[in-house]
XYZ file of C-alpha atoms in Angstrom:
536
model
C 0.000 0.000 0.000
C 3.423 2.197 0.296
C 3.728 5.062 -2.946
C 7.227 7.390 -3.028
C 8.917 5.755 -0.122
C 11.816 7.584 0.180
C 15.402 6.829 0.311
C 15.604 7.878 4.174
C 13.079 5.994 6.202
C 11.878 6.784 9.787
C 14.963 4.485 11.343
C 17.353 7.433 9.864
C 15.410 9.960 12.047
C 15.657 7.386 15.155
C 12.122 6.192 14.885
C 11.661 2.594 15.553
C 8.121 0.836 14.951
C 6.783 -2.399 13.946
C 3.799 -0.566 12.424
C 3.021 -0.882 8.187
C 3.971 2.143 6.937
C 2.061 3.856 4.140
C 4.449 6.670 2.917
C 2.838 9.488 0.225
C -0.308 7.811 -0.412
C -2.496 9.978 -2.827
C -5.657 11.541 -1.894
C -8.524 8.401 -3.102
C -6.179 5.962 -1.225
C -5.826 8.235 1.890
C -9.857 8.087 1.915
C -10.006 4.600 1.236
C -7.973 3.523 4.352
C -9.882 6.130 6.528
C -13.356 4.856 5.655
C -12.602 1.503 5.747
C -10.958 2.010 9.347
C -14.255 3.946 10.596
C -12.554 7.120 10.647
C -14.870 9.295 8.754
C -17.898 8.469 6.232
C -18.635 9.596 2.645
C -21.421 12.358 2.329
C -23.779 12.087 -0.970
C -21.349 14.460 -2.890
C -18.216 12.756 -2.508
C -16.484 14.747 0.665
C -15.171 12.780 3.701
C -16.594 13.914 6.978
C -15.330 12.836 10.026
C -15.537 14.237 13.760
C -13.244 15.590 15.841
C -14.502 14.631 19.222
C -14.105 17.366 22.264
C -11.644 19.219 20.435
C -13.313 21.405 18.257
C -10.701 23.723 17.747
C -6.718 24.413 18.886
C -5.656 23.661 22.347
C -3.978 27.083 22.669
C -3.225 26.479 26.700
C -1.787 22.958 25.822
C 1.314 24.494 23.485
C 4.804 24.438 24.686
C 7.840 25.446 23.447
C 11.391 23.424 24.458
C 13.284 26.582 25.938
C 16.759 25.501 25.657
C 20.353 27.103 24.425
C 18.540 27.944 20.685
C 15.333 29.617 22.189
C 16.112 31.188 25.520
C 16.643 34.427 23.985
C 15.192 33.645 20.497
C 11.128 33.340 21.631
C 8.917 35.887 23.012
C 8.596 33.827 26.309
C 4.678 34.872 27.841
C 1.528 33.975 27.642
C 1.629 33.022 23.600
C 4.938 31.105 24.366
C 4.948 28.998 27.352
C 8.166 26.950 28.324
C 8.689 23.053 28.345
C 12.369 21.756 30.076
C 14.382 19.722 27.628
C 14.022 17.093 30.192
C 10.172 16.938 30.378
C 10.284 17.127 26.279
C 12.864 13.703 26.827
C 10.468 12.088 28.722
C 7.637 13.421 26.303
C 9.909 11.787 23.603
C 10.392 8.987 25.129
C 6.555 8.156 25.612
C 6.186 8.976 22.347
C 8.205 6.352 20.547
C 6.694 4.300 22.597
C 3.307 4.637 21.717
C 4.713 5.168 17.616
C 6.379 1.273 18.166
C 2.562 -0.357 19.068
C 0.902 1.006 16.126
C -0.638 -1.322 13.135
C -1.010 1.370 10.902
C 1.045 4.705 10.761
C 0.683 7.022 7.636
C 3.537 9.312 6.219
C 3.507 12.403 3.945
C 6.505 14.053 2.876
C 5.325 17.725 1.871
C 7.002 21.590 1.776
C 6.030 24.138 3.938
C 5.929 27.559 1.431
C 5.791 27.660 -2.422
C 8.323 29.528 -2.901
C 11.286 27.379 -3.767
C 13.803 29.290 -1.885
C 12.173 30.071 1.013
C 10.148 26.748 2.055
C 10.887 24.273 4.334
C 11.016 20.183 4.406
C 8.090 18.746 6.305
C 7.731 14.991 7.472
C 4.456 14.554 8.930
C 3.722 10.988 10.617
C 0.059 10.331 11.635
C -1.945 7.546 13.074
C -4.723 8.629 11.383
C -5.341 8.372 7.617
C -7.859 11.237 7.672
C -4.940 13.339 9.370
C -2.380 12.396 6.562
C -4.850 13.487 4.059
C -5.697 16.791 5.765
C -1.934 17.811 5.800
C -1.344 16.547 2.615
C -4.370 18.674 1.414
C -3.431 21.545 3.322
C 0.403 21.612 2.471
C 2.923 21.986 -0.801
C 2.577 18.551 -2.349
C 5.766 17.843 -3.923
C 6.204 16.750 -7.359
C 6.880 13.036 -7.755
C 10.933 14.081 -8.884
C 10.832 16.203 -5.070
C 10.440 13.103 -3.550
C 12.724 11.282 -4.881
C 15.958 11.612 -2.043
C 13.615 13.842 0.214
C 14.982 14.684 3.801
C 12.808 16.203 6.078
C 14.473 19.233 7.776
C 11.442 18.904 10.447
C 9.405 16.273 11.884
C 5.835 16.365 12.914
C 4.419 13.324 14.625
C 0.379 13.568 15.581
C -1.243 10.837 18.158
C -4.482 11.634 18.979
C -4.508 8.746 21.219
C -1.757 9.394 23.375
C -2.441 11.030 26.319
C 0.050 13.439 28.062
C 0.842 12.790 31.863
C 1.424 16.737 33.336
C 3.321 15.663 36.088
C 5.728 13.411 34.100
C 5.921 15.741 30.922
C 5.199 18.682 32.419
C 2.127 19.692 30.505
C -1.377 21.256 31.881
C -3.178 18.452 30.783
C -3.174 14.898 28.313
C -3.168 17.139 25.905
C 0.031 18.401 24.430
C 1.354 20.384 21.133
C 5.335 20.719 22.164
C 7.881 22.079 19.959
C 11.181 21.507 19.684
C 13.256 23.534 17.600
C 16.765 22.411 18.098
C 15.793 18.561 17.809
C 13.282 20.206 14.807
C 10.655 17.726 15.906
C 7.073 18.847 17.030
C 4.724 15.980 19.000
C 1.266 16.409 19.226
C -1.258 14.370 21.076
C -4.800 13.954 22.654
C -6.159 15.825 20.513
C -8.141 14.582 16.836
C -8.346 18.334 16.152
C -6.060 18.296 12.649
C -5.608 22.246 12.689
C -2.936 21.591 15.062
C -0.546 20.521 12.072
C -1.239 23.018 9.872
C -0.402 25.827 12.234
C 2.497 23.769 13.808
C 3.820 24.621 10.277
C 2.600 28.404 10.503
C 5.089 28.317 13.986
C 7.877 27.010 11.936
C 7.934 29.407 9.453
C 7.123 32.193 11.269
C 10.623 31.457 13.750
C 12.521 30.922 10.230
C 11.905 32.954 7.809
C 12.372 36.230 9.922
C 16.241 35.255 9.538
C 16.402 35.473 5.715
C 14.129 38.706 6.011
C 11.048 37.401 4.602
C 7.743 38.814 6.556
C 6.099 36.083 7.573
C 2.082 36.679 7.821
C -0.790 35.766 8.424
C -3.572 36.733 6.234
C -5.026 35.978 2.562
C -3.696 37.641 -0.558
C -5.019 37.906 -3.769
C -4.263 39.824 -7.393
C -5.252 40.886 -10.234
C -5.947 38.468 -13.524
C -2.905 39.790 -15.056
C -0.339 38.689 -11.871
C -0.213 42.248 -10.906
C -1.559 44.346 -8.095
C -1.025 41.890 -5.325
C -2.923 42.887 -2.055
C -2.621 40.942 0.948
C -5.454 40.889 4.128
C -4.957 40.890 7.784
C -7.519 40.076 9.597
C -8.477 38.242 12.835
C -11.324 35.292 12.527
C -14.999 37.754 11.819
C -13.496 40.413 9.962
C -14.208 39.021 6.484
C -10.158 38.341 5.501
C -11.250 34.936 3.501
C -14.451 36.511 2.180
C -13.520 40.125 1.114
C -10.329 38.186 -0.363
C -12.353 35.537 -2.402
C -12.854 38.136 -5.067
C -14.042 36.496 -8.563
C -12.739 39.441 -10.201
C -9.190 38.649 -8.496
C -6.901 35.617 -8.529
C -6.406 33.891 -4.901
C -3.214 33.090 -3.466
C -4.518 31.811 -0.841
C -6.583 32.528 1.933
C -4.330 32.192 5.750
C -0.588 32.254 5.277
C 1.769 33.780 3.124
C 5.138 34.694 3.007
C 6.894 38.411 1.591
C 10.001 37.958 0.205
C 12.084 40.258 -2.350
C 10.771 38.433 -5.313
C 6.770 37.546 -4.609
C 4.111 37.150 -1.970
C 3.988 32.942 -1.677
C 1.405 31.020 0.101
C 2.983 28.801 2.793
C 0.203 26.250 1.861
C -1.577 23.998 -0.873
C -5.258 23.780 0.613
C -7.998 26.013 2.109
C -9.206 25.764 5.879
C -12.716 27.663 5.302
C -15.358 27.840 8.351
C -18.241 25.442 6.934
C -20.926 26.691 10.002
C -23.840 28.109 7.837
C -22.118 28.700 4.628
C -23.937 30.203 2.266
C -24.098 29.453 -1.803
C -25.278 32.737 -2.622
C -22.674 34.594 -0.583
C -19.720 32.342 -0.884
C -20.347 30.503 -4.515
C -16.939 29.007 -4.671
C -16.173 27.405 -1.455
C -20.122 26.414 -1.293
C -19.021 24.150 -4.218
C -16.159 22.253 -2.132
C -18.760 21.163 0.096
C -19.493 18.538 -3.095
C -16.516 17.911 -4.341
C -14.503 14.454 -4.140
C -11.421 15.209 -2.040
C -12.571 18.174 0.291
C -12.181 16.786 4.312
C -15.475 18.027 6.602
C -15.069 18.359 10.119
C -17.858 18.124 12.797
C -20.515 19.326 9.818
C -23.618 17.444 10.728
C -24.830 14.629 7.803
C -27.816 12.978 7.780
C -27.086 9.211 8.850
C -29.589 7.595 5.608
C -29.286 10.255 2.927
C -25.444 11.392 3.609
C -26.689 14.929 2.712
C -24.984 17.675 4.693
C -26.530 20.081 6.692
C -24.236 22.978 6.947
C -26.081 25.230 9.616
C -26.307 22.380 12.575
C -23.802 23.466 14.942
C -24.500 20.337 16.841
C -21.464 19.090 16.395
C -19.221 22.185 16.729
C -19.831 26.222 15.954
C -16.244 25.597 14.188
C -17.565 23.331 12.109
C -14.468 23.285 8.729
C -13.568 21.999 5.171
C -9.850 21.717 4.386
C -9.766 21.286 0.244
C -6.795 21.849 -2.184
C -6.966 25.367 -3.775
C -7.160 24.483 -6.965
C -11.222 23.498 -6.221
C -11.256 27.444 -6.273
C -11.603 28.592 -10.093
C -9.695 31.805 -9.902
C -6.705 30.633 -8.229
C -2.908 30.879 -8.857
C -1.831 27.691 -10.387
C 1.672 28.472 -8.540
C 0.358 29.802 -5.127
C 2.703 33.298 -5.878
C 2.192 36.500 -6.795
C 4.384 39.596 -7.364
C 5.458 41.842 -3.754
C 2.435 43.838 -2.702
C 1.009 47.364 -3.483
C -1.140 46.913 -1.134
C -1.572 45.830 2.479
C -5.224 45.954 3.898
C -5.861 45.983 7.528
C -9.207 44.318 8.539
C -11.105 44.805 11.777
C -14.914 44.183 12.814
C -14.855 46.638 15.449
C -17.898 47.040 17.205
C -17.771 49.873 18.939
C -18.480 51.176 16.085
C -15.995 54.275 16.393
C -13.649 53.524 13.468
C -14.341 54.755 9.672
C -14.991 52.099 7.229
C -11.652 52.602 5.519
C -8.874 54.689 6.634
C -5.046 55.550 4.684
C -1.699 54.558 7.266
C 1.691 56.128 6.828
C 4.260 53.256 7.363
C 4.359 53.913 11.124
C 0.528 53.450 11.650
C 0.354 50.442 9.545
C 3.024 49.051 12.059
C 1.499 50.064 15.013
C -1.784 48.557 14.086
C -0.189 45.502 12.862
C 1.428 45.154 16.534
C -2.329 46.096 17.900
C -3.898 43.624 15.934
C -7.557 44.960 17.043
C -10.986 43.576 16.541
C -13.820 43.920 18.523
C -16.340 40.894 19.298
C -19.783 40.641 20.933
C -19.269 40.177 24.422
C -22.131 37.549 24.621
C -25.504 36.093 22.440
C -27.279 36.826 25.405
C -30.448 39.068 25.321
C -30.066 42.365 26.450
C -26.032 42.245 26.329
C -24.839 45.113 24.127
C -20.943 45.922 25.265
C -18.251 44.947 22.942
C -15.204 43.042 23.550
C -12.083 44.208 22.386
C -9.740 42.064 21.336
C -5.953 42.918 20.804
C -3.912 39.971 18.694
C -0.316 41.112 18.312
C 0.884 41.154 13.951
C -3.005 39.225 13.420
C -1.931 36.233 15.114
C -0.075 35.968 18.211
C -0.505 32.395 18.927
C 1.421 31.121 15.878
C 4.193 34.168 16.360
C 7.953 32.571 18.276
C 9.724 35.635 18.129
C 9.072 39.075 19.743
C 6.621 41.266 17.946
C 8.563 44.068 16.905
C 10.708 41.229 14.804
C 7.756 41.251 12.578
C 6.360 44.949 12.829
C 9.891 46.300 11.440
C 9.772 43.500 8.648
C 6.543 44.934 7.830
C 7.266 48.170 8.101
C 10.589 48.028 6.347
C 8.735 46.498 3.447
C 6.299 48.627 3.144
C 8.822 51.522 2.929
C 11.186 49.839 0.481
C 7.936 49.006 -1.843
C 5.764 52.692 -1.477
C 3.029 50.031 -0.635
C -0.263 51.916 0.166
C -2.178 50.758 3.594
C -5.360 50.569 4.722
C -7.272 49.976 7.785
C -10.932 48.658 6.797
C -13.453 48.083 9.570
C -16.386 45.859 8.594
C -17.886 45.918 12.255
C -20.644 48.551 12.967
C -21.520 52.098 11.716
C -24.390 54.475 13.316
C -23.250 53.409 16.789
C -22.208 50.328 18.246
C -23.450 46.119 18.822
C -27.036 46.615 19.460
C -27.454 50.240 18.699
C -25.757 50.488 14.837
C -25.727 48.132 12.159
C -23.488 46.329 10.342
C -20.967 47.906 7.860
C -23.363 46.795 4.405
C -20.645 44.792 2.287
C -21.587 46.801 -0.609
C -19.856 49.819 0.852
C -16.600 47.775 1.450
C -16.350 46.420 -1.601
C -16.896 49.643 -3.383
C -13.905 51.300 -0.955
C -11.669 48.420 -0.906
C -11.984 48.210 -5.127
C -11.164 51.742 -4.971
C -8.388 51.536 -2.667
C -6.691 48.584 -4.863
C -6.992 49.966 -8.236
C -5.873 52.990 -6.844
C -8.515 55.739 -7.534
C -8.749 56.223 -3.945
C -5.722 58.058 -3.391
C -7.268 60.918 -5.532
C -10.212 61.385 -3.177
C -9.773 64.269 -0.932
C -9.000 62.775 2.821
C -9.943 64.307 6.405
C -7.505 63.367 9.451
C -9.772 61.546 11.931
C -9.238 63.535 15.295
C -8.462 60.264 17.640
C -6.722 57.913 15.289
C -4.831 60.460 12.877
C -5.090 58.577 9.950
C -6.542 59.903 6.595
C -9.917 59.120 5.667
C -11.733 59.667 2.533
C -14.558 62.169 2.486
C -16.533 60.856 -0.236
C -15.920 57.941 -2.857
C -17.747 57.202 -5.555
C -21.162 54.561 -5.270
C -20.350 54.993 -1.664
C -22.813 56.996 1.141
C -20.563 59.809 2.021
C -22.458 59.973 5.522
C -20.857 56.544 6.443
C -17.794 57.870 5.980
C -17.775 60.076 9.300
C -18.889 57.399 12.062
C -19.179 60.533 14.342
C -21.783 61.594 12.218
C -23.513 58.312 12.285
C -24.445 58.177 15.706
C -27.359 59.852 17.428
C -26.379 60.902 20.085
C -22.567 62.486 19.297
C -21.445 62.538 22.816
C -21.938 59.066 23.508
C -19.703 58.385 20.056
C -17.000 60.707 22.255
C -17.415 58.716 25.555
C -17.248 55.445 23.346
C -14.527 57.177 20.958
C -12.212 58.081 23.877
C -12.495 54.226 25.558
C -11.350 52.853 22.729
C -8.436 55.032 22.859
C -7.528 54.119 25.793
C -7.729 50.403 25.124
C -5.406 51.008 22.193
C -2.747 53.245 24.609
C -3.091 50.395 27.514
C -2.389 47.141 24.921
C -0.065 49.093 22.963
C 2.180 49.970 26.195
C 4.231 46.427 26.062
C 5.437 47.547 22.929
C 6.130 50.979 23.130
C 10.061 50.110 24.280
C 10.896 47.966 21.472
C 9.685 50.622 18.662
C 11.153 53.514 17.161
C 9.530 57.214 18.012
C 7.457 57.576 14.680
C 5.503 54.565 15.565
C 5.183 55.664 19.426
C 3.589 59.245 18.084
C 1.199 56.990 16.402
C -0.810 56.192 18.990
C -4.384 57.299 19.165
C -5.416 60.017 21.407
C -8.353 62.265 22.195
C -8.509 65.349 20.882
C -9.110 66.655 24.714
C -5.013 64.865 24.980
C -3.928 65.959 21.695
């Protein structure tokens, strides 16, 4: 059942196991073994759906870095980065082969982090589960069959969802565990069936590495014009509309969650899309609607009907984070190489709803990097009835959990790109206009789309711009197709003194979260900071 085994086996990495190994198996043979071992069923349309038991998402509390001799002064040690001995990872190790020698059945795929040639890195992922090989192989580079001929894996990832993690031997909070090692370049995960933990294990990789060949490292969607030009890339955190405002059909995708800037292009780090599936709709989001029946395309937790296999893609029985990883070639417009040319521009997203920011906003290079180091969005506190406060929520560069090294590693890459390139940036907010959660409404889509077209094919930079009195930034007072009253949340809002009151908190969220950074940046950025115009 073996494809592509490679020259190297697992003994040259020190892994012993009597287990058959299935190296490279293609995508039909990956869902062959994992419905014939009960690990996930066909639906009516051809997509495998399995179930991810109790972890519906990451286990952000359960990751742990090795801090040794390479990373003592190398991570961002906090609450992002938490510490594991070298001698708890031994004994982690240790358990580890273990459990890998009583296996039947372990599955290998030998795949590249980044599609960029030069900048990518050698993956060896080693599952117990054949659903979990064929998510990373979906969500990965696949290598051409000549790549895989003498492949050596620069890292290893081994995932065991049934091994569970003893804290007091390993030193872990609970069974479940997602350690990295980056001398050793091995990363163990276990107790957990959750398969995101892979894919972002790779994010964590990249994101420590590529810093030291100065490539920016991000994480957001990028897309570009038909004709490979006009690359724009998206920040965004999860409910600011970076995968939907990005899957453009009048744009080519590059991909929708991780990319990479180098000198040369803007490469996605990955092969496959990993799109929220909870009440997707086929009016609103045509394209990845259609991977839902498409041959190939992995489901997790969506609900299926046990006699008709027919999905039913707004039952959040199973999980709110209900997901379909698929290659991204099942998108029509995409790039067939997963590359596009450097940026002109970077957009900002954030769903803030206080509803205090403008719906689209210009940055000078040091506001772009402070807000990249704020990383704000805003969320509903709660569903409950009655409860109307935002909650705001700060994610250092867009994605602090995935992030080794100390912020201000990436906010100078960014910003020192942006310089070198005369890249134009923008802060979008899709949240709420007219005042905020439960008084406003919701930004209408139409409006962004009009502003962020105009911002990317650059006839926004001829409007004629205001500076916003808190923020500083430029804003546009009128585009064309677009309600100039939306422009000017101020003059949204009923009542303009509770926009002030609600103006000036958010201020002051901004100056508190921004305070752990102000040491580590340069004075332009510092004088970006956001202040009332009673402080001014």
């Amino acid at each position: 059942m073996s494809e592509r085994i490679p020259d190297a086996g697992l003994e040259s990495q020190g892994i012993e196991t009597r287990a058959d190994l299935h190296w490279n198996l293609v995508t039909a043979r990956l869902v062959d073994a994992a419905v014939r071992r009960g690990e996930g069923k066909l639906s009516a349309d051809g997509p495998l759906v399995v179930e991810t038991g109790r972890h519906t998402g990451r286990s952000a509390q359960d990751k742990f870095t090795v801090r040794d001799a390479e990373t003592e002064n190398t991570v961002w040690w906090g609450k992002s980065n938490k510490a594991m001995s070298p001698e708890h990872f031994a004994a982690l190790k240790r358990d580890f082969m273990a459990a890998l020698n009583d296996k039947e059945d372990l599955y290998i795929q030998d795949l590249f982090g980044g599609s960029q040639p030069e900048h990518r890195v050698r993956v060896r992922v080693v599952t117990e589960l054949a659903w979990h090989n064929l998510f990373i192989r979906t969500m990965l580079v696949r290598p051409e069959a000549r790549e895989l001929k003498g492949f050596v894996p620069e890292y290893t990832i081994i995932d065991l969802p049934s091994f569970h993690a003893d804290p007091e031997k390993h030193g872990t909070r609970s069974e479940t565990v997602i350690a990295v090692n980056f001398t050793e370049k091995l990363i163990l995960i276990g107790g957990t069936r959750y398969a995101g933990e892979m894919k972002k294990s790779v994010f964590g990789l990249l994101n420590y590495l590529l810093p030291l060949t100065g490539v920016m490292p991000m994480h957001c969607s990028a897309n570009m014009a038909h004709d490979g030009s006009n690359t724009a890339v998206f920040f965004g955190l999860s409910g600011t509309g970076k995968t939907t405002l990005s899957a453009d059909a009048s744009r080519t995708l590059i991909g929708d969650d991780e990319h990479g800037w180098s000198d040369e292009a803007v490469f996605n780090f990955e092969g496959g899309c990993y799109a929220k599936m909870i009440r997707l709709s086929e009016e609103a989001e045509p394209e990845i609607f259609a991977t839902t029946k498409r041959f190939g395309t992995v489901l997790e937790n969506v609900v299926m009907d046990p006699v008709t296999r027919v999905l039913d893609l707004d039952d959040h029985t199973l999980a709110e984070n209900s997901r379909g990883a698929y290659p991204i070639d099942f998108i029509p417009n995409s790039s067939p190489d997963n590359m596009g040319p450097v940026p002109n521009n970077v957009v900002m997203l954030t769903a803030d709803a206080y509803g205090v920011l403008p719906p689209i906003a210009k940055l000078t290079p040091d506001q772009a990097m402070y807000h990249f180091l704020s990383g704000y969005t805003a969320r509903v506190a709660g569903t409950e009835i009655g409860v109307t406060e935002p909650d705001a929520t700060f994610s250092t560069c867009f994605g602090a959990p995935f992030m080794p090294r100390h912020p201000s590693v990436y906010g100078n890459l960014l910003k020192e790109r942006i310089a070198k390139g005369g890249v134009d940036c923008w802060l979008v907010n899709t949240g709420w206009t007219g005042g905020k959660y439960g008084v406003g409404n919701r930004m209408p889509i139409k409006a962004t789309r009009a502003l962020l077209n105009a911002a990317l094919d650059g006839s926004l930079n001829n409007a004629t711009f205001r500076t916003d009195p808190n923020f500083g930034f430029q804003v546009p007072v009128a585009v064309k197709g677009v309600d100039a009253a939306i422009l000017d949340p101020r003059e949204t809002w009923a009542d303009k003194a509770e926009y002030d009151a609600t103006a000036a908190k958010l201020v002051d969220l901004f100056v508190e979260n921004f305070a752990q950074f102000a040491d580590h940046v340069d004075e332009g950025v510092r004088q970006s900071a956001p202040r009332t115009p009673a402080t001014a």
